[in-house]
């Protein structure tokens, strides 16, 4: 594969807020590191701020280990097994009365007890390393006391306050909030879910935005003409915002890793990751050959003519695989993905058109045989 991304530049990275969906961001980071992409600034909201702190410390291995082994009880005071049953839909083994009682008590107490998250942040984040880092870290939180968004430079915070302010950025509405120096805060996502403006207003222009589609307000930002924004976002649904489960986190990290590679190497595909080797002409010839061999005009009792293939069969195929009519690259890609999915082929691998064609050929034939008049 050929890297399609400019690794000579230094980039700034935006990390969206989204609770447990933040595992996806770590998968993206891993792919960027492997490709040699350099970064010198990170801006994050909520979990994005916490992940950003690890990026500023340049501790990818530590971040991967944390998310691979994350549990509900590392974030808030709950029973892991009960929460896993709740998210998996195993209501038979769920102690509903106990869970409901815990929820009621949490609400009465001002929200879910996140003392475990406080401990995790204190154990994970090194203020000393962040202050000494060559990476600038910016975080967004919301001051309920002052009724305004705060865009903070981590290195400009008073000594000993970084961990506390990172935590305030992640104060989801369901969490029990502790005051900091007499002020009350809330998750920065309520005002700025994707803090792109934090970097643009400081002069950064080469920016990678990592989306997870969390809950919050996505602030409108005017993009300067000289800015180059690259966005990496999931095309599949991630886990829930509060689904701090190691199994789900690993899935989300894997998706982030491969989605980043799609961007880095210009891979085709919506679901699969295809390293295209064939040009438009070859794609058309493959489609035409398949139609000639496996489509039959039942009304006229003969194969379809070339005109019928071009005017009827291929447009019908394009509609079936949701590709633009006449864009034979995309029609072929859509066909290969549909066939691969029906054949049960694994998604998380990088493959070529020829490899997919061979592996899912039987399903491809079935699709063409269904394109009848």
XYZ file of C-alpha atoms in Angstrom:
373
model
C 0.000 0.000 0.000
C 1.057 3.546 -0.673
C 0.701 6.168 2.050
C -1.493 9.006 0.740
C -0.962 11.328 3.703
C 1.701 13.996 4.111
C 3.870 12.914 7.026
C 6.291 15.809 6.573
C 3.850 18.187 8.274
C 3.025 18.501 11.946
C -0.677 18.265 12.714
C -2.972 19.402 15.492
C -5.617 16.891 16.583
C -9.205 17.464 17.695
C -10.768 14.818 19.954
C -14.553 14.874 20.269
C -16.374 14.186 23.518
C -18.371 10.977 23.748
C -17.786 9.006 26.931
C -16.978 5.354 26.298
C -16.917 6.003 22.551
C -13.493 7.533 23.179
C -11.931 4.101 22.626
C -12.319 4.784 18.896
C -9.944 7.758 19.208
C -7.197 5.549 20.597
C -7.502 3.196 17.624
C -7.097 6.160 15.279
C -4.085 7.387 17.246
C -2.440 3.969 16.951
C -2.785 4.014 13.152
C -1.425 7.568 12.954
C 1.606 6.574 15.038
C 2.319 3.532 12.884
C 2.192 5.688 9.747
C 4.609 8.231 11.230
C 2.125 11.109 11.418
C 3.517 13.888 13.626
C 1.382 16.058 15.902
C 2.211 19.054 18.092
C -1.147 19.989 19.631
C -4.321 18.309 20.863
C -7.677 19.845 21.765
C -10.303 17.729 23.489
C -13.647 17.857 25.187
C -14.753 15.387 27.877
C -13.230 11.979 27.105
C -11.395 13.717 24.272
C -9.594 15.839 26.858
C -8.628 12.721 28.838
C -7.397 10.941 25.710
C -5.662 14.167 24.701
C -3.728 14.135 27.953
C -2.333 10.711 27.065
C -1.492 11.961 23.573
C 0.336 14.914 25.112
C 2.296 12.472 27.285
C 2.907 10.361 24.149
C 1.897 7.218 26.001
C 0.032 5.241 23.348
C 0.787 1.853 24.904
C -0.632 3.004 28.225
C -3.765 4.350 26.526
C -4.314 1.115 24.599
C -3.873 -0.956 27.754
C -6.305 1.249 29.670
C -9.071 1.032 27.067
C -8.524 -2.659 26.367
C -9.195 -3.399 30.026
C -11.697 -0.669 30.925
C -14.619 -1.598 33.194
C -17.753 0.223 34.282
C -16.547 0.257 37.875
C -13.351 2.083 36.873
C -15.506 5.058 35.915
C -18.424 5.106 38.345
C -19.538 3.155 41.378
C -21.606 0.320 39.862
C -21.585 -3.460 39.636
C -19.765 -4.532 36.456
C -21.751 -7.719 35.922
C -25.080 -5.944 36.293
C -24.043 -3.275 33.799
C -22.810 -5.860 31.299
C -26.118 -7.696 31.546
C -27.994 -4.443 31.035
C -26.089 -3.552 27.858
C -26.162 -7.094 26.467
C -29.921 -7.363 26.978
C -29.581 -10.270 29.411
C -32.563 -9.182 31.475
C -33.105 -12.685 32.843
C -29.976 -12.471 34.956
C -30.400 -8.785 35.738
C -31.263 -7.858 39.287
C -33.655 -5.096 38.257
C -34.710 -4.125 41.761
C -31.138 -3.718 42.930
C -30.170 -1.776 39.803
C -33.207 0.513 40.087
C -32.442 1.126 43.751
C -28.878 2.097 42.857
C -30.148 4.503 40.190
C -32.604 6.146 42.597
C -29.916 6.523 45.258
C -27.515 7.980 42.674
C -30.091 10.560 41.605
C -30.834 11.510 45.203
C -27.114 11.814 45.871
C -26.593 14.224 43.004
C -25.616 11.693 40.324
C -23.421 8.653 39.772
C -20.440 8.486 42.091
C -17.365 8.910 39.845
C -14.738 8.626 42.544
C -13.312 5.634 40.577
C -12.839 7.917 37.540
C -11.127 10.514 39.703
C -8.727 7.835 40.928
C -8.131 6.607 37.365
C -7.339 10.110 36.099
C -4.946 10.770 38.995
C -3.167 7.470 38.342
C -3.005 7.929 34.570
C -2.287 11.605 34.004
C 1.114 13.066 34.874
C 0.962 16.840 35.120
C 4.749 16.941 35.119
C 4.985 15.064 31.812
C 2.327 17.209 30.187
C 4.034 20.446 31.236
C 7.347 19.130 29.864
C 5.786 17.782 26.657
C 6.445 19.159 23.183
C 2.700 18.791 22.583
C 0.278 21.568 23.531
C -2.898 20.353 25.253
C -6.136 22.359 25.233
C -9.290 21.265 27.023
C -12.855 22.492 27.087
C -15.115 22.513 30.132
C -18.207 24.497 31.098
C -18.445 26.648 34.225
C -21.935 26.456 35.695
C -20.937 29.100 38.221
C -19.858 31.581 35.550
C -22.309 30.265 32.919
C -19.684 30.107 30.210
C -17.454 27.762 28.243
C -13.806 27.613 29.289
C -11.100 26.913 26.712
C -8.018 26.081 28.780
C -4.349 25.614 27.965
C -3.230 22.725 30.187
C 0.232 24.206 30.678
C -1.281 27.491 31.837
C -3.274 25.982 34.704
C -2.095 26.492 38.293
C 0.164 23.767 39.625
C -1.736 20.726 40.840
C -4.987 21.613 39.022
C -4.654 19.737 35.732
C -6.218 16.434 36.823
C -9.139 18.247 38.455
C -9.849 20.357 35.382
C -9.600 17.343 33.071
C -12.211 15.698 35.243
C -14.523 18.725 35.069
C -14.378 18.494 31.271
C -15.831 14.978 31.591
C -18.628 15.774 34.069
C -21.507 14.188 32.152
C -24.963 15.294 33.377
C -25.486 11.898 35.085
C -22.258 12.238 37.077
C -21.962 13.624 40.585
C -19.987 16.845 40.293
C -17.504 18.176 42.845
C -16.733 21.868 43.048
C -13.235 23.095 42.232
C -12.152 26.142 44.222
C -15.783 26.849 45.004
C -16.913 26.710 41.365
C -19.189 24.148 39.750
C -18.486 22.687 36.312
C -20.139 20.494 33.699
C -18.968 18.434 30.728
C -17.608 20.707 28.014
C -19.810 18.965 25.433
C -22.800 21.028 26.542
C -21.227 23.959 24.674
C -18.447 22.564 22.470
C -18.532 18.894 21.534
C -15.885 19.146 18.788
C -13.377 21.847 19.851
C -11.980 22.646 16.423
C -12.175 26.371 17.147
C -9.667 25.956 20.013
C -6.974 25.136 17.478
C -7.988 27.443 14.645
C -8.042 30.520 16.878
C -4.497 29.705 18.006
C -3.226 29.616 14.442
C -3.130 25.855 13.772
C -4.059 25.090 10.170
C -3.191 21.441 9.468
C -5.742 19.664 11.630
C -7.036 16.118 12.047
C -10.518 15.883 13.562
C -11.494 12.561 15.150
C -15.267 12.191 15.437
C -17.191 9.712 17.611
C -20.646 11.342 17.368
C -21.206 11.905 21.062
C -23.967 13.956 22.650
C -23.643 17.711 22.913
C -23.522 20.963 20.998
C -21.404 20.974 17.861
C -20.351 24.594 17.576
C -20.354 26.203 14.145
C -16.833 27.128 13.140
C -15.712 29.253 10.201
C -12.882 27.448 8.431
C -10.115 29.756 7.143
C -9.191 29.324 3.493
C -5.648 28.292 4.386
C -6.780 25.538 6.763
C -6.650 21.858 5.787
C -9.039 19.779 7.868
C -8.961 15.977 7.692
C -11.827 14.170 9.406
C -11.821 10.548 10.549
C -15.223 9.254 11.628
C -16.927 5.889 12.170
C -19.291 4.545 9.528
C -20.558 1.947 11.968
C -22.289 2.489 15.277
C -19.974 2.642 18.284
C -20.883 1.467 21.775
C -22.948 3.575 24.161
C -21.628 6.695 25.887
C -21.661 4.911 29.265
C -20.702 1.480 27.912
C -17.329 1.249 29.608
C -16.874 -2.420 28.772
C -13.545 -3.861 27.633
C -15.085 -6.032 24.905
C -16.915 -3.106 23.343
C -13.899 -0.824 23.724
C -11.705 -3.253 21.814
C -14.228 -3.321 18.980
C -14.366 0.468 18.877
C -10.559 0.736 18.931
C -10.277 -1.746 16.085
C -12.788 0.230 14.045
C -10.885 3.471 14.715
C -7.604 1.839 13.700
C -8.928 0.618 10.352
C -10.896 3.799 9.628
C -7.695 5.780 10.093
C -5.869 3.436 7.739
C -8.621 3.973 5.182
C -7.826 7.683 5.271
C -4.051 7.279 5.411
C -3.820 4.894 2.482
C -6.813 6.035 0.433
C -8.637 2.739 0.822
C -11.994 2.259 -0.870
C -15.126 0.753 0.629
C -17.843 1.696 3.068
C -17.665 -1.395 5.273
C -14.562 -3.199 4.009
C -11.064 -1.782 3.471
C -10.068 -2.163 -0.173
C -6.669 -1.286 -1.612
C -7.746 -0.511 -5.173
C -5.484 -1.868 -7.891
C -7.866 -1.665 -10.865
C -8.592 1.451 -12.888
C -12.033 2.504 -14.160
C -11.597 0.637 -17.437
C -10.717 -2.619 -15.668
C -13.650 -2.213 -13.291
C -16.040 -1.822 -16.241
C -14.590 -4.863 -18.041
C -15.040 -7.010 -14.921
C -18.654 -5.884 -14.510
C -19.403 -6.398 -18.219
C -17.856 -9.878 -18.224
C -19.837 -10.911 -15.157
C -23.060 -9.637 -16.729
C -22.347 -11.433 -20.023
C -21.729 -14.733 -18.251
C -24.280 -14.747 -15.459
C -27.240 -12.593 -16.571
C -29.973 -14.104 -18.720
C -32.790 -12.304 -20.516
C -35.651 -14.612 -19.642
C -38.211 -12.656 -21.668
C -36.233 -13.114 -24.873
C -34.568 -16.406 -23.978
C -31.034 -15.222 -24.630
C -28.104 -13.445 -22.954
C -28.308 -9.678 -22.680
C -26.759 -7.644 -25.464
C -23.970 -5.150 -24.748
C -26.451 -2.282 -25.046
C -28.825 -3.978 -22.616
C -25.975 -4.563 -20.182
C -24.937 -0.900 -20.335
C -28.449 0.561 -20.304
C -30.308 -1.897 -18.057
C -28.160 -4.319 -16.093
C -25.368 -2.081 -14.830
C -27.729 0.779 -13.846
C -29.878 -1.767 -12.001
C -26.768 -3.120 -10.264
C -25.691 0.422 -9.309
C -29.066 1.013 -7.665
C -28.890 -2.315 -5.860
C -25.471 -1.592 -4.328
C -26.269 2.118 -3.775
C -23.574 3.431 -6.064
C -23.641 6.266 -8.565
C -24.697 5.043 -11.993
C -21.798 5.158 -14.446
C -19.116 5.259 -11.757
C -17.849 1.751 -12.408
C -15.247 1.896 -9.655
C -17.943 2.516 -7.061
C -20.371 0.051 -8.619
C -17.743 -2.685 -8.503
C -16.745 -1.748 -4.959
C -20.381 -1.826 -3.853
C -20.862 -5.209 -5.525
C -17.766 -6.681 -3.893
C -18.783 -5.392 -0.460
C -22.340 -6.712 -0.790
C -21.051 -10.126 -1.874
C -18.370 -10.225 0.823
C -20.956 -9.409 3.474
C -23.309 -12.125 2.207
C -20.380 -14.555 2.183
C -19.606 -13.685 5.816
C -16.091 -12.462 5.100
C -14.264 -10.749 7.998
C -14.274 -6.965 7.765
C -11.080 -6.015 9.562
C -8.449 -6.808 6.966
C -7.039 -4.885 4.021
C -7.780 -6.596 0.770
C -7.809 -5.951 -2.998
C -10.597 -6.139 -5.574
C -9.164 -9.358 -6.973
C -8.986 -10.994 -3.552
C -12.594 -10.081 -2.795
C -13.722 -11.208 -6.243
C -12.166 -14.626 -5.741
C -13.297 -15.071 -2.146
C -16.913 -13.975 -2.698
C -17.338 -15.158 -6.291
C -20.261 -17.476 -5.551
C -22.206 -14.640 -3.938
C -21.334 -12.309 -6.825
C -22.795 -14.811 -9.272
C -25.999 -14.983 -7.203
C -26.321 -11.204 -7.256
C -25.972 -11.064 -11.049
C -28.445 -13.891 -11.565
C -30.998 -11.937 -9.577
C -30.624 -8.997 -11.988
C -33.259 -10.345 -14.360
C -36.004 -8.674 -16.371
